[in-house]
PDB file of C-alpha atoms in Angstrom:
ATOM      1  CA  UNK A   1       6.547 -28.919  16.951  1.00 71.00           C
ATOM      2  CA  UNK A   2       4.209 -26.530  15.130  1.00 74.00           C
ATOM      3  CA  UNK A   3       5.540 -24.357  12.335  1.00 86.00           C
ATOM      4  CA  UNK A   4       6.731 -21.105  13.880  1.00 96.00           C
ATOM      5  CA  UNK A   5       7.772 -17.644  12.761  1.00 97.00           C
ATOM      6  CA  UNK A   6      10.077 -15.536  14.914  1.00 98.00           C
ATOM      7  CA  UNK A   7       9.861 -11.778  14.369  1.00 98.00           C
ATOM      8  CA  UNK A   8      12.698  -9.474  15.420  1.00 97.00           C
ATOM      9  CA  UNK A   9      15.200  -6.961  14.117  1.00 96.00           C
ATOM     10  CA  UNK A  10      18.268  -8.042  12.145  1.00 94.00           C
ATOM     11  CA  UNK A  11      20.347  -8.046  15.318  1.00 93.00           C
ATOM     12  CA  UNK A  12      21.071 -10.578  18.049  1.00 93.00           C
ATOM     13  CA  UNK A  13      19.465  -8.803  20.978  1.00 92.00           C
ATOM     14  CA  UNK A  14      16.649 -10.571  22.754  1.00 94.00           C
ATOM     15  CA  UNK A  15      16.013 -13.027  19.916  1.00 97.00           C
ATOM     16  CA  UNK A  16      19.420 -14.686  19.688  1.00 96.00           C
ATOM     17  CA  UNK A  17      18.830 -17.108  22.546  1.00 97.00           C
ATOM     18  CA  UNK A  18      15.696 -18.336  20.768  1.00 98.00           C
ATOM     19  CA  UNK A  19      17.541 -18.669  17.454  1.00 97.00           C
ATOM     20  CA  UNK A  20      20.293 -20.644  19.182  1.00 97.00           C
ATOM     21  CA  UNK A  21      17.805 -23.091  20.673  1.00 98.00           C
ATOM     22  CA  UNK A  22      16.493 -23.811  17.191  1.00 97.00           C
ATOM     23  CA  UNK A  23      20.066 -23.979  15.866  1.00 97.00           C
ATOM     24  CA  UNK A  24      21.167 -26.436  18.561  1.00 98.00           C
ATOM     25  CA  UNK A  25      18.318 -28.780  17.684  1.00 97.00           C
ATOM     26  CA  UNK A  26      18.838 -28.318  13.943  1.00 96.00           C
ATOM     27  CA  UNK A  27      15.170 -27.397  13.714  1.00 95.00           C
ATOM     28  CA  UNK A  28      13.541 -25.258  11.072  1.00 93.00           C
ATOM     29  CA  UNK A  29      11.635 -22.058  11.753  1.00 95.00           C
ATOM     30  CA  UNK A  30      10.984 -18.869   9.823  1.00 95.00           C
ATOM     31  CA  UNK A  31      13.344 -16.150  11.038  1.00 96.00           C
ATOM     32  CA  UNK A  32      11.553 -12.946  10.036  1.00 96.00           C
ATOM     33  CA  UNK A  33      13.636  -9.786  10.404  1.00 96.00           C
ATOM     34  CA  UNK A  34      12.369  -6.263  10.010  1.00 96.00           C
ATOM     35  CA  UNK A  35      13.664  -4.305   7.055  1.00 93.00           C
ATOM     36  CA  UNK A  36      12.428  -2.857   3.808  1.00 88.00           C
ATOM     37  CA  UNK A  37       9.905  -5.641   3.170  1.00 91.00           C
ATOM     38  CA  UNK A  38       8.436  -5.607   6.676  1.00 96.00           C
ATOM     39  CA  UNK A  39       8.814  -2.573   8.902  1.00 96.00           C
ATOM     40  CA  UNK A  40       8.444  -2.846  12.670  1.00 97.00           C
ATOM     41  CA  UNK A  41       6.087   0.134  12.720  1.00 96.00           C
ATOM     42  CA  UNK A  42       3.689  -1.751  10.442  1.00 97.00           C
ATOM     43  CA  UNK A  43       3.986  -4.983  12.417  1.00 97.00           C
ATOM     44  CA  UNK A  44       3.762  -3.431  15.900  1.00 98.00           C
ATOM     45  CA  UNK A  45      -0.070  -3.330  16.089  1.00 97.00           C
ATOM     46  CA  UNK A  46      -0.122  -7.124  15.750  1.00 96.00           C
ATOM     47  CA  UNK A  47       2.105  -7.670  18.807  1.00 98.00           C
ATOM     48  CA  UNK A  48       0.575  -8.485  22.199  1.00 98.00           C
ATOM     49  CA  UNK A  49       2.492  -5.743  24.032  1.00 98.00           C
ATOM     50  CA  UNK A  50       3.988  -3.567  21.327  1.00 97.00           C
ATOM     51  CA  UNK A  51       7.399  -5.196  21.594  1.00 97.00           C
ATOM     52  CA  UNK A  52       9.473  -7.935  20.004  1.00 98.00           C
ATOM     53  CA  UNK A  53      10.577 -10.678  19.746  1.00 98.00           C
ATOM     54  CA  UNK A  54       7.265 -12.256  18.867  1.00 98.00           C
ATOM     55  CA  UNK A  55       6.707 -15.904  18.009  1.00 98.00           C
ATOM     56  CA  UNK A  56       3.829 -16.754  15.694  1.00 98.00           C
ATOM     57  CA  UNK A  57       2.414 -20.234  16.283  1.00 97.00           C
ATOM     58  CA  UNK A  58      -0.559 -21.391  14.231  1.00 93.00           C
ATOM     59  CA  UNK A  59      -1.432 -17.797  13.413  1.00 94.00           C
ATOM     60  CA  UNK A  60      -1.340 -16.586  17.023  1.00 96.00           C
ATOM     61  CA  UNK A  61       1.315 -14.102  18.205  1.00 98.00           C
ATOM     62  CA  UNK A  62       3.141 -14.615  21.504  1.00 98.00           C
ATOM     63  CA  UNK A  63       5.548 -12.136  23.113  1.00 98.00           C
ATOM     64  CA  UNK A  64       8.216 -11.865  25.839  1.00 98.00           C
ATOM     65  CA  UNK A  65      11.611 -13.261  24.943  1.00 97.00           C
ATOM     66  CA  UNK A  66      12.104 -15.564  27.932  1.00 97.00           C
ATOM     67  CA  UNK A  67       8.568 -16.941  27.730  1.00 98.00           C
ATOM     68  CA  UNK A  68       9.238 -17.776  24.081  1.00 98.00           C
ATOM     69  CA  UNK A  69      12.639 -19.279  24.905  1.00 98.00           C
ATOM     70  CA  UNK A  70      11.113 -21.489  27.586  1.00 98.00           C
ATOM     71  CA  UNK A  71       8.320 -22.595  25.263  1.00 98.00           C
ATOM     72  CA  UNK A  72      10.711 -23.542  22.463  1.00 98.00           C
ATOM     73  CA  UNK A  73      13.090 -25.233  24.914  1.00 98.00           C
ATOM     74  CA  UNK A  74      10.223 -27.220  26.432  1.00 98.00           C
ATOM     75  CA  UNK A  75       9.057 -28.333  22.998  1.00 97.00           C
ATOM     76  CA  UNK A  76      12.567 -29.642  22.287  1.00 97.00           C
ATOM     77  CA  UNK A  77      13.052 -31.348  25.662  1.00 98.00           C
ATOM     78  CA  UNK A  78      15.542 -28.795  26.960  1.00 98.00           C
ATOM     79  CA  UNK A  79      13.817 -27.992  30.256  1.00 98.00           C
ATOM     80  CA  UNK A  80      14.732 -31.159  32.121  1.00 97.00           C
ATOM     81  CA  UNK A  81      13.030 -34.505  32.499  1.00 97.00           C
ATOM     82  CA  UNK A  82      11.358 -33.860  35.853  1.00 98.00           C
ATOM     83  CA  UNK A  83       9.679 -31.007  37.702  1.00 98.00           C
ATOM     84  CA  UNK A  84      12.743 -30.559  39.892  1.00 98.00           C
ATOM     85  CA  UNK A  85      15.053 -30.403  36.885  1.00 98.00           C
ATOM     86  CA  UNK A  86      12.769 -27.816  35.324  1.00 98.00           C
ATOM     87  CA  UNK A  87      12.887 -25.853  38.574  1.00 98.00           C
ATOM     88  CA  UNK A  88      16.689 -25.926  38.455  1.00 98.00           C
ATOM     89  CA  UNK A  89      16.739 -24.743  34.849  1.00 98.00           C
ATOM     90  CA  UNK A  90      14.325 -21.925  35.687  1.00 98.00           C
ATOM     91  CA  UNK A  91      16.398 -20.951  38.721  1.00 98.00           C
ATOM     92  CA  UNK A  92      19.586 -20.652  36.661  1.00 98.00           C
ATOM     93  CA  UNK A  93      17.848 -18.847  33.814  1.00 98.00           C
ATOM     94  CA  UNK A  94      16.292 -16.312  36.197  1.00 98.00           C
ATOM     95  CA  UNK A  95      19.633 -15.685  37.888  1.00 98.00           C
ATOM     96  CA  UNK A  96      20.725 -14.179  34.580  1.00 97.00           C
ATOM     97  CA  UNK A  97      17.491 -13.076  32.891  1.00 96.00           C
ATOM     98  CA  UNK A  98      15.976 -11.472  36.002  1.00 96.00           C
ATOM     99  CA  UNK A  99      18.995 -10.423  38.067  1.00 96.00           C
ATOM    100  CA  UNK A 100      21.480  -9.364  35.372  1.00 95.00           C
ATOM    101  CA  UNK A 101      19.863  -8.695  31.986  1.00 93.00           C
ATOM    102  CA  UNK A 102      17.626  -5.781  33.121  1.00 93.00           C
ATOM    103  CA  UNK A 103      20.727  -3.947  34.360  1.00 91.00           C
ATOM    104  CA  UNK A 104      22.175  -3.914  30.841  1.00 91.00           C
ATOM    105  CA  UNK A 105      19.479  -1.539  29.600  1.00 90.00           C
ATOM    106  CA  UNK A 106      21.133   1.571  31.032  1.00 92.00           C
ATOM    107  CA  UNK A 107      24.601   0.325  30.075  1.00 90.00           C
ATOM    108  CA  UNK A 108      23.517   0.388  26.428  1.00 89.00           C
ATOM    109  CA  UNK A 109      20.832   3.068  26.310  1.00 89.00           C
ATOM    110  CA  UNK A 110      21.519   5.248  29.343  1.00 92.00           C
ATOM    111  CA  UNK A 111      20.704   8.911  28.709  1.00 92.00           C
ATOM    112  CA  UNK A 112      24.090  10.155  29.918  1.00 94.00           C
ATOM    113  CA  UNK A 113      27.627   8.811  30.245  1.00 94.00           C
ATOM    114  CA  UNK A 114      27.243   8.984  34.023  1.00 95.00           C
ATOM    115  CA  UNK A 115      24.148   6.787  33.933  1.00 95.00           C
ATOM    116  CA  UNK A 116      25.909   4.312  31.631  1.00 93.00           C
ATOM    117  CA  UNK A 117      28.992   4.186  33.875  1.00 94.00           C
ATOM    118  CA  UNK A 118      26.940   3.652  37.051  1.00 95.00           C
ATOM    119  CA  UNK A 119      24.900   0.937  35.362  1.00 93.00           C
ATOM    120  CA  UNK A 120      28.040  -0.814  34.149  1.00 94.00           C
ATOM    121  CA  UNK A 121      29.489  -0.802  37.657  1.00 95.00           C
ATOM    122  CA  UNK A 122      26.262  -2.300  39.017  1.00 95.00           C
ATOM    123  CA  UNK A 123      26.009  -4.999  36.358  1.00 95.00           C
ATOM    124  CA  UNK A 124      29.654  -5.994  36.844  1.00 96.00           C
ATOM    125  CA  UNK A 125      29.157  -6.287  40.619  1.00 96.00           C
ATOM    126  CA  UNK A 126      26.006  -8.382  40.155  1.00 97.00           C
ATOM    127  CA  UNK A 127      27.605 -10.615  37.529  1.00 97.00           C
ATOM    128  CA  UNK A 128      30.682 -11.251  39.670  1.00 96.00           C
ATOM    129  CA  UNK A 129      28.391 -12.389  42.480  1.00 97.00           C
ATOM    130  CA  UNK A 130      26.291 -14.530  40.153  1.00 97.00           C
ATOM    131  CA  UNK A 131      29.001 -16.432  38.258  1.00 98.00           C
ATOM    132  CA  UNK A 132      30.481 -18.288  41.279  1.00 98.00           C
ATOM    133  CA  UNK A 133      26.983 -19.376  42.286  1.00 98.00           C
ATOM    134  CA  UNK A 134      26.291 -20.632  38.765  1.00 98.00           C
ATOM    135  CA  UNK A 135      29.594 -22.497  38.722  1.00 98.00           C
ATOM    136  CA  UNK A 136      28.416 -24.489  41.752  1.00 98.00           C
ATOM    137  CA  UNK A 137      25.237 -25.508  39.932  1.00 98.00           C
ATOM    138  CA  UNK A 138      27.035 -27.400  37.158  1.00 98.00           C
ATOM    139  CA  UNK A 139      26.522 -31.143  37.661  1.00 96.00           C
ATOM    140  CA  UNK A 140      28.868 -32.967  35.324  1.00 96.00           C
ATOM    141  CA  UNK A 141      29.218 -31.707  31.776  1.00 97.00           C
ATOM    142  CA  UNK A 142      26.202 -29.389  32.016  1.00 98.00           C
ATOM    143  CA  UNK A 143      23.795 -28.013  34.592  1.00 98.00           C
ATOM    144  CA  UNK A 144      21.693 -31.177  34.348  1.00 98.00           C
ATOM    145  CA  UNK A 145      24.535 -33.637  34.090  1.00 97.00           C
ATOM    146  CA  UNK A 146      25.026 -35.073  30.608  1.00 97.00           C
ATOM    147  CA  UNK A 147      22.065 -33.311  28.975  1.00 97.00           C
ATOM    148  CA  UNK A 148      22.073 -29.815  27.490  1.00 98.00           C
ATOM    149  CA  UNK A 149      19.287 -27.554  28.729  1.00 98.00           C
ATOM    150  CA  UNK A 150      18.067 -24.017  28.184  1.00 98.00           C
ATOM    151  CA  UNK A 151      20.307 -22.961  31.071  1.00 98.00           C
ATOM    152  CA  UNK A 152      23.432 -24.073  29.195  1.00 98.00           C
ATOM    153  CA  UNK A 153      22.425 -22.312  25.989  1.00 98.00           C
ATOM    154  CA  UNK A 154      21.724 -19.138  27.972  1.00 98.00           C
ATOM    155  CA  UNK A 155      25.198 -19.284  29.549  1.00 98.00           C
ATOM    156  CA  UNK A 156      26.624 -19.674  26.052  1.00 98.00           C
ATOM    157  CA  UNK A 157      24.716 -16.592  24.850  1.00 96.00           C
ATOM    158  CA  UNK A 158      25.568 -14.629  28.010  1.00 97.00           C
ATOM    159  CA  UNK A 159      29.256 -15.374  27.507  1.00 97.00           C
ATOM    160  CA  UNK A 160      29.228 -14.380  23.854  1.00 94.00           C
ATOM    161  CA  UNK A 161      27.046 -11.279  24.013  1.00 92.00           C
ATOM    162  CA  UNK A 162      27.037  -9.735  27.494  1.00 93.00           C
ATOM    163  CA  UNK A 163      30.265 -10.606  29.283  1.00 95.00           C
ATOM    164  CA  UNK A 164      32.534  -8.911  26.717  1.00 93.00           C
ATOM    165  CA  UNK A 165      30.726  -5.610  27.383  1.00 89.00           C
ATOM    166  CA  UNK A 166      31.724  -5.928  31.027  1.00 92.00           C
ATOM    167  CA  UNK A 167      35.307  -6.999  30.411  1.00 93.00           C
ATOM    168  CA  UNK A 168      34.573 -10.299  32.155  1.00 95.00           C
ATOM    169  CA  UNK A 169      35.569 -13.758  30.953  1.00 94.00           C
ATOM    170  CA  UNK A 170      34.959 -17.237  32.334  1.00 96.00           C
ATOM    171  CA  UNK A 171      38.598 -18.180  32.923  1.00 93.00           C
ATOM    172  CA  UNK A 172      37.990 -18.395  36.687  1.00 95.00           C
ATOM    173  CA  UNK A 173      35.030 -20.710  36.160  1.00 98.00           C
ATOM    174  CA  UNK A 174      36.201 -23.960  34.541  1.00 98.00           C
ATOM    175  CA  UNK A 175      32.815 -25.672  34.643  1.00 98.00           C
ATOM    176  CA  UNK A 176      31.033 -22.781  32.947  1.00 98.00           C
ATOM    177  CA  UNK A 177      33.905 -22.482  30.473  1.00 98.00           C
ATOM    178  CA  UNK A 178      33.519 -26.163  29.641  1.00 98.00           C
ATOM    179  CA  UNK A 179      29.827 -25.643  28.834  1.00 98.00           C
ATOM    180  CA  UNK A 180      30.656 -22.760  26.497  1.00 98.00           C
ATOM    181  CA  UNK A 181      33.430 -24.729  24.796  1.00 98.00           C
ATOM    182  CA  UNK A 182      31.183 -27.740  24.316  1.00 98.00           C
ATOM    183  CA  UNK A 183      28.430 -25.670  22.688  1.00 98.00           C
ATOM    184  CA  UNK A 184      30.980 -23.808  20.572  1.00 96.00           C
ATOM    185  CA  UNK A 185      32.004 -27.202  19.209  1.00 97.00           C
ATOM    186  CA  UNK A 186      28.429 -28.370  18.594  1.00 97.00           C
ATOM    187  CA  UNK A 187      28.087 -28.971  14.862  1.00 97.00           C
ATOM    188  CA  UNK A 188      24.662 -27.326  14.558  1.00 97.00           C
ATOM    189  CA  UNK A 189      25.673 -24.222  16.484  1.00 96.00           C
ATOM    190  CA  UNK A 190      28.923 -23.913  14.545  1.00 95.00           C
ATOM    191  CA  UNK A 191      26.973 -24.115  11.309  1.00 95.00           C
ATOM    192  CA  UNK A 192      24.563 -21.408  12.454  1.00 94.00           C
ATOM    193  CA  UNK A 193      27.270 -19.044  13.716  1.00 93.00           C
ATOM    194  CA  UNK A 194      29.223 -19.439  10.476  1.00 92.00           C
ATOM    195  CA  UNK A 195      26.164 -18.803   8.326  1.00 88.00           C
ATOM    196  CA  UNK A 196      24.716 -15.554   7.045  1.00 66.00           C
ATOM    197  CA  UNK A 197      21.699 -16.280   9.246  1.00 70.00           C
ATOM    198  CA  UNK A 198      23.658 -15.275  12.358  1.00 65.00           C
ATOM    199  CA  UNK A 199      23.506 -11.496  12.910  1.00 71.00           C
ATOM    200  CA  UNK A 200      26.893  -9.836  13.223  1.00 59.00           C
ATOM    201  CA  UNK A 201      25.797  -7.499  16.005  1.00 65.00           C
TER     202      UNK A 201
END
């Protein structure tokens, strides 16, 4: 895989899934975080759409977090070994990234407490409908049987970052819980999460 630089803030946010893909594979990349040395305002004109994360590959900047995640996952063989497996991975990823993640915006940044509360109710309802459907998609140890895919790493991130905000856990979903436990025990992921490289928020 080409040498890559990932640009984002020193938070988990929309870049953490990408960082975890690299961590899972034990692969090197340059994790550039905005701060005193590089300010987002100075970097913003270089971005394709004025937003981050941005992945720099061979001097070219690419945006959109899920597009980047899919690219990195594909480069590391985490999108399935056939077109149908890739379709399944995309289906599961979109069930979270398209149906649930956009609803979190108003939960976090809603202009009023009323907007935040209404958004939280909506995201909880959607998530509680989505999780049983995802549980049915697990085929063995992971979504694609014995092989970890982007879908599994996304579930791991979703469990760690989003579900706690909703007061939801995976206790009712043993197959999904097993995926999270397995990735929690992965040596590369454990090393990353225990390191100073992993943002604390």
